[in-house]
Tab-separated table of C-alpha atoms in Angstrom:
chain	number	residue	atom	x	y	z
A	913	MET	CA	-0.315	0.323	0.510
A	914	CYS	CA	1.130	3.261	-0.709
A	915	ALA	CA	2.039	6.299	1.394
A	916	GLY	CA	-0.386	8.844	0.740
A	917	ALA	CA	-3.460	5.744	1.043
A	918	LEU	CA	-5.825	6.939	3.915
A	919	ALA	CA	-4.834	4.764	7.478
A	920	LEU	CA	-7.975	2.810	8.624
A	921	PRO	CA	-9.721	3.880	11.896
A	922	ALA	CA	-8.345	2.298	15.139
A	923	ALA	CA	-10.729	0.301	16.888
A	924	ARG	CA	-12.997	1.948	19.667
A	925	ALA	CA	-11.737	0.639	23.124
A	926	GLN	CA	-14.575	-1.278	25.150
A	927	PRO	CA	-15.163	0.779	28.459
A	928	SER	CA	-13.306	-1.009	31.837
A	929	ALA	CA	-15.811	-2.348	34.789
A	930	ALA	CA	-14.770	0.910	36.760
A	931	GLN	CA	-16.517	2.833	33.261
A	932	VAL	CA	-19.034	1.555	33.974
A	933	GLN	CA	-20.461	1.159	37.593
A	934	GLU	CA	-19.384	4.949	38.060
A	935	LEU	CA	-21.654	5.390	35.015
A	936	LEU	CA	-23.992	3.472	37.069
A	937	GLU	CA	-23.717	5.216	39.982
A	938	GLN	CA	-23.818	9.362	38.549
A	939	ASN	CA	-27.059	7.972	37.041
A	940	ARG	CA	-28.297	6.557	40.152
A	941	LYS	CA	-27.883	10.080	41.940
A	942	LEU	CA	-29.382	12.069	38.852
A	943	GLN	CA	-32.457	9.339	39.357
A	944	GLU	CA	-32.720	10.735	43.655
A	945	GLN	CA	-32.423	13.854	42.695
A	946	VAL	CA	-35.322	13.953	40.524
A	947	ARG	CA	-36.977	11.915	42.804
A	948	THR	CA	-36.356	14.772	45.675
A	949	GLN	CA	-37.204	17.662	43.461
A	950	GLN	CA	-40.512	15.980	42.449
A	951	LYS	CA	-41.098	15.578	46.118
A	952	THR	CA	-40.444	19.395	46.369
A	953	ILE	CA	-42.693	19.841	43.599
A	954	ASP	CA	-45.373	18.339	44.539
A	955	GLU	CA	-45.181	19.894	48.241
A	956	LEU	CA	-45.253	23.726	46.436
A	957	ASN	CA	-48.328	22.560	43.988
A	958	SER	CA	-49.720	21.275	47.813
A	959	LYS	CA	-49.181	24.176	49.554
A	960	MET	CA	-50.215	26.151	46.358
A	961	THR	CA	-53.663	24.811	46.557
A	962	GLU	CA	-54.133	25.498	50.168
A	963	ILE	CA	-53.423	28.806	49.714
A	964	ALA	CA	-55.716	29.329	46.408
A	965	ARG	CA	-58.318	27.750	48.772
A	966	ALA	CA	-57.803	30.112	51.858
A	967	SER	CA	-58.102	33.009	49.476
A	968	GLU	CA	-61.410	31.368	47.950
A	969	ARG	CA	-62.786	31.392	51.885
A	970	HIS	CA	-61.385	35.141	52.417
A	971	GLU	CA	-63.074	36.180	49.293
A	972	GLN	CA	-66.246	34.370	49.851
A	973	ALA	CA	-66.337	36.277	53.982
A	974	LEU	CA	-65.246	39.490	51.488
A	975	ARG	CA	-68.562	38.507	49.800
A	976	GLY	CA	-70.491	38.477	52.313
A	977	LEU	CA	-69.775	40.889	54.178
A	978	ALA	CA	-70.070	43.654	51.345
A	979	GLY	CA	-73.365	42.430	50.973
A	980	ARG	CA	-74.679	42.774	54.864
A	981	MET	CA	-72.985	46.581	54.457
A	982	ASP	CA	-74.980	46.666	50.579
A	983	SER	CA	-78.179	45.705	52.763
A	984	ALA	CA	-77.865	48.062	55.586
A	985	THR	CA	-76.291	51.856	55.169
A	986	VAL	CA	-75.042	53.516	58.528
A	987	PRO	CA	-77.101	55.751	59.415
A	988	ALA	CA	-76.726	59.597	57.872
A	989	VAL	CA	-76.828	61.110	61.363
A	990	SER	CA	-75.292	59.650	64.274
A	991	GLU	CA	-77.602	60.382	67.392
A	992	LYS	CA	-77.078	60.053	71.103
A	993	SER	CA	-79.745	56.720	70.967
A	994	GLY	CA	-76.947	54.683	69.224
A	995	GLY	CA	-77.211	55.313	65.354
A	996	GLY	CA	-74.802	53.910	63.135
A	997	SER	CA	-73.189	51.491	66.989
A	998	PHE	CA	-75.672	48.206	65.906
A	999	ALA	CA	-73.385	45.891	63.593
A	1000	ARG	CA	-76.214	46.847	60.812
A	1001	GLY	CA	-77.639	43.780	59.321
A	1002	ALA	CA	-76.791	41.261	61.808
A	1003	ALA	CA	-79.947	39.191	62.549
A	1004	GLU	CA	-79.576	39.610	66.187
A	1005	VAL	CA	-80.932	41.724	69.422
A	1006	ARG	CA	-78.733	43.827	70.597
A	1007	VAL	CA	-78.464	44.238	74.826
A	1008	ALA	CA	-76.119	47.238	76.050
A	1009	ALA	CA	-75.987	49.231	79.404
A	1010	GLU	CA	-74.126	52.123	80.478
A	1011	THR	CA	-73.817	53.953	84.379
A	1012	GLY	CA	-71.691	56.356	86.365
A	1013	LEU	CA	-71.156	55.226	89.960
A	1014	ALA	CA	-70.558	58.523	91.799
A	1015	TYR	CA	-70.161	60.145	94.409
A	1016	PHE	CA	-71.778	64.496	95.062
A	1017	ARG	CA	-71.376	66.543	97.080
A	1018	THR	CA	-72.621	70.761	96.708
A	1019	GLY	CA	-72.193	73.352	99.186
A	1020	ARG	CA	-75.183	74.392	101.942
A	1021	ASN	CA	-77.504	75.478	98.642
A	1022	GLY	CA	-76.979	72.758	96.461
A	1023	GLN	CA	-78.419	69.586	95.692
A	1024	PHE	CA	-76.336	67.375	97.562
A	1025	PRO	CA	-75.273	69.010	100.457
A	1026	GLU	CA	-74.515	65.680	102.919
A	1027	GLY	CA	-72.442	64.407	100.055
A	1028	SER	CA	-74.249	61.784	98.665
A	1029	PHE	CA	-73.394	57.867	96.755
A	1030	ARG	CA	-75.099	57.170	93.872
A	1031	ALA	CA	-75.659	55.608	90.523
A	1032	ASP	CA	-75.683	57.914	88.114
A	1033	ASP	CA	-77.799	58.026	84.769
A	1034	PRO	CA	-77.996	53.875	84.964
A	1035	THR	CA	-79.405	53.504	80.805
A	1036	ILE	CA	-80.372	49.619	79.671
A	1037	THR	CA	-80.906	50.145	75.838
A	1038	ILE	CA	-82.155	47.109	73.156
A	1039	GLU	CA	-81.608	47.522	69.393
A	1040	ALA	CA	-83.259	44.799	66.811
A	1041	PRO	CA	-83.466	44.272	63.020
A	1042	VAL	CA	-86.680	43.866	62.263
A	1043	MET	CA	-86.274	44.003	58.473
A	1044	LYS	CA	-83.836	45.387	55.999
A	1045	ASP	CA	-83.231	49.025	56.753
A	1046	THR	CA	-85.244	48.590	59.511
A	1047	TYR	CA	-84.370	48.228	63.265
A	1048	PHE	CA	-86.475	48.987	66.226
A	1049	PHE	CA	-84.405	51.224	69.658
A	1050	THR	CA	-85.839	51.085	73.116
A	1051	GLU	CA	-84.215	52.330	75.667
A	1052	LEU	CA	-84.983	52.183	79.887
A	1053	LYS	CA	-83.778	55.239	82.256
A	1054	LEU	CA	-83.400	53.719	85.777
A	1055	LEU	CA	-83.034	56.351	87.654
A	1056	PRO	CA	-81.665	59.977	85.547
A	1057	ARG	CA	-80.140	62.537	87.662
A	1058	GLU	CA	-82.740	64.598	86.592
A	1059	THR	CA	-85.799	63.247	88.684
A	1060	ASN	CA	-86.727	63.537	91.713
A	1061	VAL	CA	-88.425	59.968	92.762
A	1062	GLU	CA	-87.365	56.408	92.476
A	1063	ASP	CA	-89.270	55.137	89.766
A	1064	PHE	CA	-87.800	54.073	86.093
A	1065	GLU	CA	-88.519	55.959	83.272
A	1066	LEU	CA	-89.264	55.465	79.424
A	1067	GLY	CA	-86.724	57.072	77.893
A	1068	GLU	CA	-86.169	56.621	73.695
A	1069	LEU	CA	-88.271	54.363	72.085
A	1070	TYR	CA	-88.749	53.826	67.974
A	1071	VAL	CA	-88.886	51.940	64.930
A	1072	ASP	CA	-85.621	53.254	62.632
A	1073	PHE	CA	-86.650	53.400	58.543
A	1074	GLU	CA	-83.058	53.455	57.344
A	1075	ASN	CA	-81.199	54.645	53.723
A	1076	VAL	CA	-85.311	55.234	52.299
A	1077	LEU	CA	-83.985	56.922	49.301
A	1078	GLY	CA	-81.063	53.993	48.687
A	1079	ARG	CA	-82.928	51.782	46.074
A	1080	VAL	CA	-82.718	55.134	43.968
A	1081	GLY	CA	-79.698	56.339	44.289
A	1082	TYR	CA	-79.374	58.451	47.050
A	1083	ASP	CA	-77.510	56.083	49.790
A	1084	GLY	CA	-78.152	58.772	53.170
A	1085	LEU	CA	-80.098	61.522	52.524
A	1086	LEU	CA	-83.009	60.013	53.906
A	1087	ASN	CA	-83.294	58.423	57.167
A	1088	VAL	CA	-86.800	58.538	59.533
A	1089	ARG	CA	-87.486	57.528	63.070
A	1090	VAL	CA	-90.746	57.410	64.407
A	1091	GLY	CA	-91.615	57.242	68.543
A	1092	ARG	CA	-90.698	58.757	71.453
A	1093	LEU	CA	-87.174	60.622	70.427
A	1094	ASN	CA	-84.195	62.739	70.927
A	1095	ILE	CA	-85.113	66.269	70.932
A	1096	PRO	CA	-82.539	66.861	68.276
A	1097	PHE	CA	-80.916	69.840	69.362
A	1098	GLY	CA	-77.921	71.358	69.486
A	1099	GLU	CA	-74.755	69.245	69.779
A	1100	GLU	CA	-74.113	68.665	73.978
A	1101	TYR	CA	-77.353	66.038	74.630
A	1102	LEU	CA	-75.551	63.531	72.105
A	1103	VAL	CA	-72.848	63.502	74.569
A	1104	ARG	CA	-74.406	63.560	77.736
A	1105	GLY	CA	-73.428	59.605	78.429
A	1106	PRO	CA	-71.532	59.353	81.665
A	1107	VAL	CA	-69.701	58.036	79.443
A	1108	ALA	CA	-69.373	60.314	76.504
A	1109	ASN	CA	-68.997	63.514	78.879
A	1110	PRO	CA	-65.324	64.306	79.720
A	1111	LEU	CA	-66.265	66.056	82.283
A	1112	ILE	CA	-69.270	64.879	85.729
A	1113	SER	CA	-71.345	68.390	85.279
A	1114	HIS	CA	-73.257	69.520	81.898
A	1115	SER	CA	-73.150	72.824	80.761
A	1116	LEU	CA	-75.668	75.747	82.966
A	1117	GLY	CA	-78.278	75.525	79.543
A	1118	ASP	CA	-78.039	71.771	79.034
A	1119	LEU	CA	-80.882	72.069	76.185
A	1120	TRP	CA	-82.395	68.534	75.981
A	1121	GLY	CA	-85.049	66.024	76.200
A	1122	VAL	CA	-87.410	63.119	74.901
A	1123	ASP	CA	-90.458	63.281	73.402
A	1124	GLU	CA	-93.043	61.634	71.010
A	1125	GLY	CA	-93.028	62.290	67.116
A	1126	VAL	CA	-91.280	61.976	64.073
A	1127	GLU	CA	-87.512	63.066	62.432
A	1128	ALA	CA	-86.214	63.203	59.240
A	1129	TYR	CA	-82.058	63.084	59.221
A	1130	GLY	CA	-79.556	62.254	56.354
A	1131	ARG	CA	-76.864	63.359	54.548
A	1132	ILE	CA	-75.443	65.406	51.705
A	1133	GLY	CA	-71.946	65.242	51.331
A	1134	PRO	CA	-70.323	67.513	53.999
A	1135	ALA	CA	-73.607	68.718	55.347
A	1136	SER	CA	-75.661	66.888	57.792
A	1137	TYR	CA	-79.872	67.741	59.064
A	1138	VAL	CA	-82.091	66.853	61.117
A	1139	VAL	CA	-85.974	67.984	61.217
A	1140	ALA	CA	-88.189	66.879	63.627
A	1141	VAL	CA	-91.973	67.230	64.397
A	1142	GLN	CA	-92.555	66.585	68.424
A	1143	ASN	CA	-95.492	66.691	70.859
A	1144	GLY	CA	-93.854	69.735	73.189
A	1145	GLY	CA	-95.157	69.184	76.214
A	1146	VAL	CA	-94.051	67.081	79.254
A	1147	SER	CA	-97.042	64.354	79.139
A	1148	ARG	CA	-96.204	61.369	78.137
A	1149	LEU	CA	-99.580	60.393	77.757
A	1150	ARG	CA	-101.177	62.535	75.331
A	1151	ASP	CA	-100.732	65.890	74.214
A	1152	PHE	CA	-102.474	69.214	75.113
A	1153	HIS	CA	-102.238	71.572	72.277
A	1154	LYS	CA	-102.783	71.124	68.739
A	1155	ASP	CA	-99.786	73.472	68.071
A	1156	LYS	CA	-96.560	70.899	67.946
A	1157	ALA	CA	-92.386	71.430	68.836
A	1158	VAL	CA	-90.489	72.058	65.606
A	1159	VAL	CA	-86.774	71.635	65.755
A	1160	ALA	CA	-84.250	71.541	63.011
A	1161	ARG	CA	-80.550	71.298	63.348
A	1162	ILE	CA	-78.424	71.353	59.927
A	1163	GLY	CA	-74.420	70.524	59.923
A	1164	TRP	CA	-71.458	71.915	58.101
A	1165	GLN	CA	-67.498	69.852	58.018
A	1166	PRO	CA	-65.638	71.687	55.798
A	1167	ALA	CA	-62.452	70.021	56.971
A	1168	ARG	CA	-62.022	67.129	59.136
A	1169	TRP	CA	-60.466	69.003	61.987
A	1170	LEU	CA	-63.338	71.093	62.141
A	1171	SER	CA	-67.609	70.746	62.531
A	1172	LEU	CA	-70.646	73.611	62.639
A	1173	SER	CA	-73.854	73.668	63.379
A	1174	GLY	CA	-77.225	76.077	63.812
A	1175	SER	CA	-80.247	74.478	65.400
A	1176	ALA	CA	-83.712	75.799	65.653
A	1177	MET	CA	-86.550	74.596	67.830
A	1178	ARG	CA	-90.185	76.004	68.648
A	1179	THR	CA	-92.038	74.315	71.309
A	1180	GLY	CA	-95.337	75.899	70.254
A	1181	LYS	CA	-98.083	76.560	72.529
A	1182	LEU	CA	-98.154	74.490	75.705
A	1183	SER	CA	-100.889	74.521	77.836
A	1184	THR	CA	-100.751	75.735	81.362
A	1185	ALA	CA	-103.626	73.209	82.772
A	1186	GLY	CA	-102.394	70.526	80.829
A	1187	ASP	CA	-98.619	70.704	79.536
A	1188	THR	CA	-97.538	72.520	82.509
A	1189	LEU	CA	-94.420	71.952	82.142
A	1190	SER	CA	-92.346	71.712	78.305
A	1191	GLU	CA	-90.294	68.608	77.307
A	1192	LEU	CA	-87.310	70.689	76.443
A	1193	TRP	CA	-84.692	70.661	79.788
A	1194	PHE	CA	-83.069	74.262	80.560
A	1195	ALA	CA	-80.412	75.069	83.214
A	1196	ASN	CA	-81.678	71.477	84.861
A	1197	GLY	CA	-85.002	72.550	85.392
A	1198	PHE	CA	-87.833	72.675	82.397
A	1199	PHE	CA	-89.364	75.894	80.953
A	1200	ARG	CA	-92.845	76.685	82.296
A	1201	ALA	CA	-95.118	80.017	82.374
A	1202	LEU	CA	-94.553	83.188	84.536
A	1203	GLY	CA	-98.006	83.766	84.930
A	1204	SER	CA	-100.577	82.622	87.026
A	1205	SER	CA	-102.808	79.469	86.205
A	1206	ALA	CA	-105.725	81.758	86.839
A	1207	THR	CA	-104.344	83.723	84.126
A	1208	THR	CA	-101.838	82.065	81.717
A	1209	ASP	CA	-103.383	79.458	79.347
A	1210	THR	CA	-100.508	78.980	77.189
A	1211	PHE	CA	-96.509	79.397	76.972
A	1212	GLY	CA	-93.687	78.589	74.534
A	1213	VAL	CA	-90.791	78.756	73.353
A	1214	ASN	CA	-88.380	80.021	70.510
A	1215	VAL	CA	-85.159	78.362	70.301
A	1216	PHE	CA	-81.728	79.448	68.769
A	1217	GLN	CA	-78.238	78.370	68.940
A	1218	GLY	CA	-74.779	77.951	67.014
A	1219	ASP	CA	-72.320	74.911	67.934
A	1220	ALA	CA	-68.734	74.577	66.846
A	1221	THR	CA	-66.378	72.106	67.495
A	1222	ALA	CA	-62.164	71.963	66.500
A	1223	ARG	CA	-60.524	68.308	67.098
A	1224	TRP	CA	-56.794	67.617	67.163
A	1225	LYS	CA	-55.673	64.094	67.594
A	1226	SER	CA	-55.314	65.076	72.419
A	1227	GLY	CA	-57.851	66.515	72.300
A	1228	HIS	CA	-60.816	69.459	71.206
A	1229	ALA	CA	-62.455	72.540	72.044
A	1230	SER	CA	-66.151	73.621	71.708
A	1231	VAL	CA	-68.150	76.993	71.852
A	1232	SER	CA	-71.840	77.082	72.027
A	1233	LEU	CA	-73.818	80.065	72.078
A	1234	GLY	CA	-77.748	80.131	72.049
A	1235	GLN	CA	-80.781	82.777	72.480
A	1236	VAL	CA	-83.991	82.197	74.002
A	1237	ARG	CA	-87.259	84.033	73.397
A	1238	PHE	CA	-89.633	82.805	75.780
A	1239	ASP	CA	-93.617	84.538	76.204
A	1240	ASP	CA	-96.549	83.028	78.017
A	1241	SER	CA	-100.313	84.465	77.915
A	1242	ASP	CA	-100.947	85.930	80.916
A	1243	THR	CA	-103.690	89.362	80.695
A	1244	THR	CA	-102.264	90.706	83.426
A	1245	GLY	CA	-99.021	91.187	82.520
A	1246	ASP	CA	-95.937	91.258	79.944
A	1247	ASN	CA	-94.286	87.676	81.267
A	1248	SER	CA	-91.417	87.896	77.234
A	1249	ARG	CA	-87.986	87.463	78.025
A	1250	LYS	CA	-84.959	87.099	76.004
A	1251	ILE	CA	-82.369	84.827	77.636
A	1252	ARG	CA	-79.206	84.186	76.703
A	1253	TYR	CA	-76.855	81.195	76.829
A	1254	GLY	CA	-73.606	79.415	76.265
A	1255	TYR	CA	-70.012	77.719	76.968
A	1256	VAL	CA	-66.621	77.574	75.848
A	1257	GLU	CA	-64.976	73.778	76.437
A	1258	ALA	CA	-61.292	72.469	76.164
A	1259	VAL	CA	-60.176	69.058	76.679
A	1260	GLN	CA	-56.652	67.717	76.289
A	1261	GLU	CA	-54.327	64.175	76.758
A	1262	VAL	CA	-51.829	65.141	79.654
A	1263	VAL	CA	-50.613	61.771	79.194
A	1264	GLU	CA	-51.711	58.538	77.535
A	1265	LYS	CA	-55.290	57.690	78.583
A	1266	LEU	CA	-55.426	60.655	81.291
A	1267	TYR	CA	-56.841	63.863	80.380
A	1268	ALA	CA	-57.562	66.915	82.078
A	1269	ALA	CA	-61.336	69.597	80.953
A	1270	ALA	CA	-62.378	72.747	81.710
A	1271	ARG	CA	-66.060	73.864	80.956
A	1272	TYR	CA	-67.400	77.505	81.303
A	1273	SER	CA	-70.669	78.290	80.583
A	1274	GLU	CA	-73.375	81.209	81.664
A	1275	ILE	CA	-77.171	82.279	81.431
A	1276	GLU	CA	-78.718	86.365	81.062
A	1277	ALA	CA	-81.479	86.399	81.671
A	1278	PRO	CA	-82.836	90.319	82.145
A	1279	ARG	CA	-86.082	89.761	84.461
A	1280	GLY	CA	-85.230	86.948	85.180
A	1281	TYR	CA	-86.579	82.877	85.021
A	1282	PRO	CA	-86.857	80.358	86.984
A	1283	MET	CA	-83.353	78.269	86.987
A	1284	ALA	CA	-82.360	76.035	88.961
A	1285	GLY	CA	-78.522	75.424	88.084
A	1286	TRP	CA	-77.034	72.956	91.236
A	1287	GLY	CA	-79.436	74.443	93.544
A	1288	PRO	CA	-83.152	73.071	94.598
A	1289	MET	CA	-85.989	73.157	92.199
A	1290	GLY	CA	-87.695	73.459	95.140
A	1291	ALA	CA	-85.953	76.651	95.951
A	1292	PHE	CA	-85.179	77.973	92.721
A	1293	PHE	CA	-87.588	76.782	89.903
A	1294	PHE	CA	-91.039	75.810	91.498
A	1295	ARG	CA	-90.300	78.350	94.644
A	1296	PRO	CA	-92.750	81.601	93.288
A	1297	GLY	CA	-90.770	84.941	92.686
A	1298	VAL	CA	-87.750	83.675	92.700
A	1299	LEU	CA	-86.079	84.380	89.703
A	1300	THR	CA	-82.756	84.180	89.001
A	1301	GLU	CA	-81.225	86.784	86.169
A	1302	GLU	CA	-77.291	85.681	86.273
A	1303	LEU	CA	-75.762	82.038	86.488
A	1304	ARG	CA	-72.664	81.237	86.283
A	1305	ARG	CA	-70.694	78.388	86.650
A	1306	LEU	CA	-67.116	76.868	85.874
A	1307	SER	CA	-65.796	73.477	85.939
A	1308	VAL	CA	-62.328	71.365	85.875
A	1309	GLY	CA	-61.822	68.249	86.312
A	1310	LEU	CA	-59.599	65.000	85.430
A	1311	GLY	CA	-60.151	61.781	83.438
A	1312	TYR	CA	-58.552	58.576	83.025
A	1313	ARG	CA	-59.736	56.168	80.466
A	1314	PHE	CA	-58.814	52.923	81.483
A	1315	GLY	CA	-60.526	51.659	77.806
A	1316	PRO	CA	-63.323	53.083	75.501
A	1317	PRO	CA	-66.284	51.569	77.755
A	1318	LEU	CA	-64.728	52.536	81.316
A	1319	VAL	CA	-63.744	56.391	82.098
A	1320	TRP	CA	-62.654	57.558	85.480
A	1321	LYS	CA	-63.199	61.103	86.457
A	1322	ILE	CA	-62.941	63.603	88.812
A	1323	GLU	CA	-64.898	67.168	88.685
A	1324	TYR	CA	-65.087	70.480	90.858
A	1325	ALA	CA	-67.241	73.039	89.532
A	1326	TRP	CA	-67.907	76.874	91.299
A	1327	GLU	CA	-71.700	78.408	90.912
A	1328	ASN	CA	-72.766	81.661	91.232
A	1329	GLY	CA	-75.336	83.870	90.523
A	1330	ARG	CA	-77.809	86.553	91.218
A	1331	LEU	CA	-81.457	86.761	91.886
A	1332	THR	CA	-83.528	89.540	90.252
A	1333	THR	CA	-84.013	91.098	93.586
A	1334	GLY	CA	-79.931	91.192	93.943
A	1335	VAL	CA	-79.354	88.531	96.021
A	1336	ARG	CA	-76.408	86.724	95.646
A	1337	ARG	CA	-76.341	83.200	94.596
A	1338	GLU	CA	-73.987	81.695	96.564
A	1339	HIS	CA	-72.308	78.482	98.295
A	1340	GLY	CA	-73.746	75.932	95.760
A	1341	ASP	CA	-70.312	75.311	94.119
A	1342	PHE	CA	-70.000	71.247	93.131
A	1343	PHE	CA	-67.513	68.631	93.927
A	1344	GLY	CA	-67.791	64.734	92.179
A	1345	THR	CA	-66.425	61.562	91.350
A	1346	GLU	CA	-67.197	58.794	88.877
A	1347	LEU	CA	-66.507	55.911	87.220
A	1348	ALA	CA	-68.249	55.634	84.201
A	1349	VAL	CA	-69.149	51.988	82.672
A	1350	LYS	CA	-70.317	50.783	79.064
A	1351	PHE	CA	-70.839	47.491	77.423
């Protein structure tokens, strides 16, 4: 064969036993890795399936919650009666209670000259759904601070028809209450309860009451409204004059920290023989006729008030100014009066849970009017011819909030004034301490 001829390829060498063993070992390791990876993939798939199922359960719960919220709109205007506090849409009856466990003492011319331990404003409330957007509410006042008898009293009792225009696209615009209702005048009555009130006492004016009638309330953007037509007289059994009380309050919140409102009310004509007293509370008493029942058939008042509150994270400041225009039908003389009243209040957290509060209030009644204040009603309200033309109160106190439903408070209030005779009203200062609880 010539030198240029191609050489034949060499025969391939056969693998050794060691090489075959090494290949088998590598294959075994690869199979083990595949099995491990498959196990990891199976575990991941199982976890992903569990997460997906949990997510589905959460979505179902959220859809159910949204459905309940859609079926029952929260009230547009929160009233003292707990409007908005009930778990709307829940098919259950809610029972709640509130009271203050207190010690009160005043000067020798006050209501508690000897000092008294007492249950302050104990109240039991019941609220229950009737049907969609319709709720029943009632409260039993076991021993109101203002009462002179140890009897239970009926507070509010009404049916609340919420979101009346919701089905036509006007959510929150119109809600209606029918029954026995808080008189929706001013702002102070919304925080009169032992827990909500930063102090123990109230302002001198302290306009509030509960009366039979009908009320409409709602919200339009930053504005809210309440309008009510009620009996006007103190009797719970019947009205004694066809003229009815009319109340209106307009609220506006131009910023999150600022709320403003204006209120107006006329009690209508009240009968001296039947009604005797107005349902509207004023100066720790009521409105009543000045003329004798022999010469006076009717009496009534028109009241106007403006309120403003500024809030910040650790406190608030409020101011309220109002005027009462009183008259009766006394045929022997002119008993008309213009009474001015108001208060300023400030609350500030000192350290966590501990706060300080102060409130100054006054009433000026030229020609005088029956006003009790912290004095006994028998001496300053029902006593003929005793009229107060000036009354002032400065209250200062501390409070400790253990939690939202439990507050301890201590307060001292200086109160003085002057009768139309020139006699000074003194020795009516108030000291109190109270543990307020609610559930």
